[in-house]
PDB file of C-alpha atoms in Angstrom:
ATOM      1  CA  UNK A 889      -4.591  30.182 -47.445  1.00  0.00           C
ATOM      2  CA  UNK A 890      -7.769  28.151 -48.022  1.00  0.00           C
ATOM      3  CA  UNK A 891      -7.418  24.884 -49.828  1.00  0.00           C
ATOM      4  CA  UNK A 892     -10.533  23.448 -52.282  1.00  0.00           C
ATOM      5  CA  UNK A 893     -11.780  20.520 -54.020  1.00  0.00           C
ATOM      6  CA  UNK A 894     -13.198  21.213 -57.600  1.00  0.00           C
ATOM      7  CA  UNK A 895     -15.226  18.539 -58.988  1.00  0.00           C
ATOM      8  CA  UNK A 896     -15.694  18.761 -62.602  1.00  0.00           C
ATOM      9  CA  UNK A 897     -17.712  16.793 -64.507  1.00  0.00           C
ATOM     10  CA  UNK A 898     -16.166  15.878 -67.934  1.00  0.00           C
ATOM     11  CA  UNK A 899     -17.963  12.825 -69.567  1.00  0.00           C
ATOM     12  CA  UNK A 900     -14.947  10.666 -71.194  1.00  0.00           C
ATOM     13  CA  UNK A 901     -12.353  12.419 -68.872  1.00  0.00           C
ATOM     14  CA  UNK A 902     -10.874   9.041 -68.261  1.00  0.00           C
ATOM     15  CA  UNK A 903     -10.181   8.514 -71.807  1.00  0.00           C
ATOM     16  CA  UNK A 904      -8.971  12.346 -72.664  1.00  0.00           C
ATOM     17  CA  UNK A 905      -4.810  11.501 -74.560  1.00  0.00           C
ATOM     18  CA  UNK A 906      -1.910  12.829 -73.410  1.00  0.00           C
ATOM     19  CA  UNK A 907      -2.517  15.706 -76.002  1.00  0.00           C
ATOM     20  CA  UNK A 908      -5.685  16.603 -74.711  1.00  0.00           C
ATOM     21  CA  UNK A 909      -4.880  16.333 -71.199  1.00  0.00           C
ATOM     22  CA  UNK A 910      -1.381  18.860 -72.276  1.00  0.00           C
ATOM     23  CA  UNK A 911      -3.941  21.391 -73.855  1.00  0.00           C
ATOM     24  CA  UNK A 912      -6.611  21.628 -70.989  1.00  0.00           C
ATOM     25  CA  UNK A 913      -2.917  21.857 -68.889  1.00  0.00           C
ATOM     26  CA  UNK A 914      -1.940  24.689 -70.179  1.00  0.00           C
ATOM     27  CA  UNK A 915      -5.013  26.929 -70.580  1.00  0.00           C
ATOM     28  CA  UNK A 916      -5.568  25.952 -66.740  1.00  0.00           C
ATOM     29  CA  UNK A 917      -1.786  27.299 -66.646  1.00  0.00           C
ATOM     30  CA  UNK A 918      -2.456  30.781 -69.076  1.00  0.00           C
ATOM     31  CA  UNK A 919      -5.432  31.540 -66.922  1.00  0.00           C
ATOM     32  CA  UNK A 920      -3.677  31.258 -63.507  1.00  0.00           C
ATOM     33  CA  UNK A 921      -0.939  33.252 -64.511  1.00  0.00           C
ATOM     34  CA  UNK A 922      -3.108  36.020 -65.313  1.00  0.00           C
ATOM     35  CA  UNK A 923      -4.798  35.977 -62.327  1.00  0.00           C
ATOM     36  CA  UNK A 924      -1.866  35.897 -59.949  1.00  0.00           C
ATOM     37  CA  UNK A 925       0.115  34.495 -57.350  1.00  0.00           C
ATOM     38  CA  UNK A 926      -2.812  34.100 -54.922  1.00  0.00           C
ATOM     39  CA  UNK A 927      -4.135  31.164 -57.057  1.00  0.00           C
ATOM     40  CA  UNK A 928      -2.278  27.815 -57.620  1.00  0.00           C
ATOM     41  CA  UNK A 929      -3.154  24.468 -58.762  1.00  0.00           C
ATOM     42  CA  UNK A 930      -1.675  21.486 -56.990  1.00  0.00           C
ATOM     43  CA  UNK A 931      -2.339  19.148 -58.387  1.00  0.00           C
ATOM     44  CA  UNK A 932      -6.057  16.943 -60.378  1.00  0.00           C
ATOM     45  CA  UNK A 933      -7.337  12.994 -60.477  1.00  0.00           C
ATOM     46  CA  UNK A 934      -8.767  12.223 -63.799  1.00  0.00           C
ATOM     47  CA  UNK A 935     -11.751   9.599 -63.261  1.00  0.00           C
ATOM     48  CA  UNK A 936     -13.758   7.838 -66.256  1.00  0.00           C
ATOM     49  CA  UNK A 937     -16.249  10.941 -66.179  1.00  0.00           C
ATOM     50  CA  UNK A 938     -14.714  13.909 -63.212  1.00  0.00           C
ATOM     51  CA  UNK A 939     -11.542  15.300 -62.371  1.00  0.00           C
ATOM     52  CA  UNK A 940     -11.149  16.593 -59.104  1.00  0.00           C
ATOM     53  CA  UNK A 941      -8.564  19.437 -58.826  1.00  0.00           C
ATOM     54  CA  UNK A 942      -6.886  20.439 -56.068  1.00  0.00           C
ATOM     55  CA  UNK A 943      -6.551  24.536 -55.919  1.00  0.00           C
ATOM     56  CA  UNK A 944      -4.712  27.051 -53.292  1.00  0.00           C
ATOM     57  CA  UNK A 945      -6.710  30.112 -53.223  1.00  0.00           C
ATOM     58  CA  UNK A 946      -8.362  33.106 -51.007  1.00  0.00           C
ATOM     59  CA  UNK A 947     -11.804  32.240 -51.949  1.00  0.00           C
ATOM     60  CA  UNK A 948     -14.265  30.044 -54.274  1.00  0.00           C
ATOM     61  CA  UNK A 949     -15.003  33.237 -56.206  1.00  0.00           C
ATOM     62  CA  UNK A 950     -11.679  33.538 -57.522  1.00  0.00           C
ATOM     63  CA  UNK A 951     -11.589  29.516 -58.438  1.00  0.00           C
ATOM     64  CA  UNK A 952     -15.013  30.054 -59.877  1.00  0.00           C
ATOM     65  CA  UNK A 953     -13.311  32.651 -62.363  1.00  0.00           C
ATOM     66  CA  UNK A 954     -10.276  30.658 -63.416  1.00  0.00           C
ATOM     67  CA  UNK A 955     -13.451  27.860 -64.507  1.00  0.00           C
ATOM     68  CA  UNK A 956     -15.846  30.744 -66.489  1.00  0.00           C
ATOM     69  CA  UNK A 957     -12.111  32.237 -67.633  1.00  0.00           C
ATOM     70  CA  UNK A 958     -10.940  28.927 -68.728  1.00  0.00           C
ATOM     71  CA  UNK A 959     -13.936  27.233 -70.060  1.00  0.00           C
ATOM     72  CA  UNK A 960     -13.916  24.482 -67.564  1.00  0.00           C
ATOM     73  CA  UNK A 961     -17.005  23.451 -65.510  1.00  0.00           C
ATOM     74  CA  UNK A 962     -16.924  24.170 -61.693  1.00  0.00           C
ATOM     75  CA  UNK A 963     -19.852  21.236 -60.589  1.00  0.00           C
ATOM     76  CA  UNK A 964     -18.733  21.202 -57.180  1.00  0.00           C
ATOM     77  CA  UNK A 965     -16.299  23.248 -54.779  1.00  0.00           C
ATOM     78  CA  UNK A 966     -15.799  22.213 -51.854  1.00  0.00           C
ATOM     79  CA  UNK A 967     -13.317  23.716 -48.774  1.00  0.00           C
ATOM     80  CA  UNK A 968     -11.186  21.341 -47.439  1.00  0.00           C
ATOM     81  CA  UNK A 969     -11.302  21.621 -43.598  1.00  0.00           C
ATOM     82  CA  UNK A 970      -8.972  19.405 -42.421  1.00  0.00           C
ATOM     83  CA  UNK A 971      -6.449  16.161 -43.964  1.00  0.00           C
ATOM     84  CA  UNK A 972      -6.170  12.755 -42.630  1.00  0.00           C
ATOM     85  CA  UNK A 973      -4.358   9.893 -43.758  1.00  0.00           C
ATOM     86  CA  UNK A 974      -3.200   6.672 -41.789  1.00  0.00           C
ATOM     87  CA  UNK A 975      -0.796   8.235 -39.840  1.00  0.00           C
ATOM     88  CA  UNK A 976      -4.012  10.421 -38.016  1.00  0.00           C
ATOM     89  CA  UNK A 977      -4.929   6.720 -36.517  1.00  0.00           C
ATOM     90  CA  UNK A 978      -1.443   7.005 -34.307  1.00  0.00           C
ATOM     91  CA  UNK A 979      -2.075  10.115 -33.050  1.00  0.00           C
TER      92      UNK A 979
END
C-alpha cells in the first residue's frame, strides 16, 4: 500500500495546546473511521506554521477526501518512494 507525505499549512501550528491538538486528533480519527480500513494515519510533525502527516492509503484521492471531509488543508501530497536513514550508508 502506497505511503504519502501531507503538508499542511496551518499558520500558528507550532503553538496549537494540547486541547487543540486532541480536537483536530479526533476529527482526523471520526473521518478515517468512516472511510475505512484502507486509510490510516501514522503518525504527524507539528512545525511553527505546517504539519506534515504521514498517511497509509491506495491513492491521493482518497487522502484528498479525508482533508475536504475533515476540514483540513491538503497544500502538498507527496508519494513517498523509498526510506533512508543512517543505516542505508552501511549497505
Amino acid at each position: 500500500m502506497p505511503k504519502f507525505i501531507i503538508e499542511r499549512e496551518i499558520p500558528g501550528a507550532g503553538s496549537l495546546g494540547a486541547e487543540e491538538l486532541q480536537g483536530v486528533s479526533a476529527k482526523s480519527c471520526s473521518v478515517l473511521k468512516a472511510l475505512g480500513p484502507q486509510i490510516q494515519w501514522v503518525e504527524s510533525y507539528v512545525t511553527d506554521d505546517k504539519i506534515y502527516c504521514v498517511y497509509i492509503a491506495p491513492s491521493e484521492e482518497l487522502i484528498r477526501q479525508h482533508a475536504n471531509e475533515g476540514g483540513f488543508p491538503a497544500n502538498r501530497i507527496s508519494q513517498i518512494r523509498r526510506m533512508i536513514d543512517p543505516t542505508t550508508a552501511d549497505s
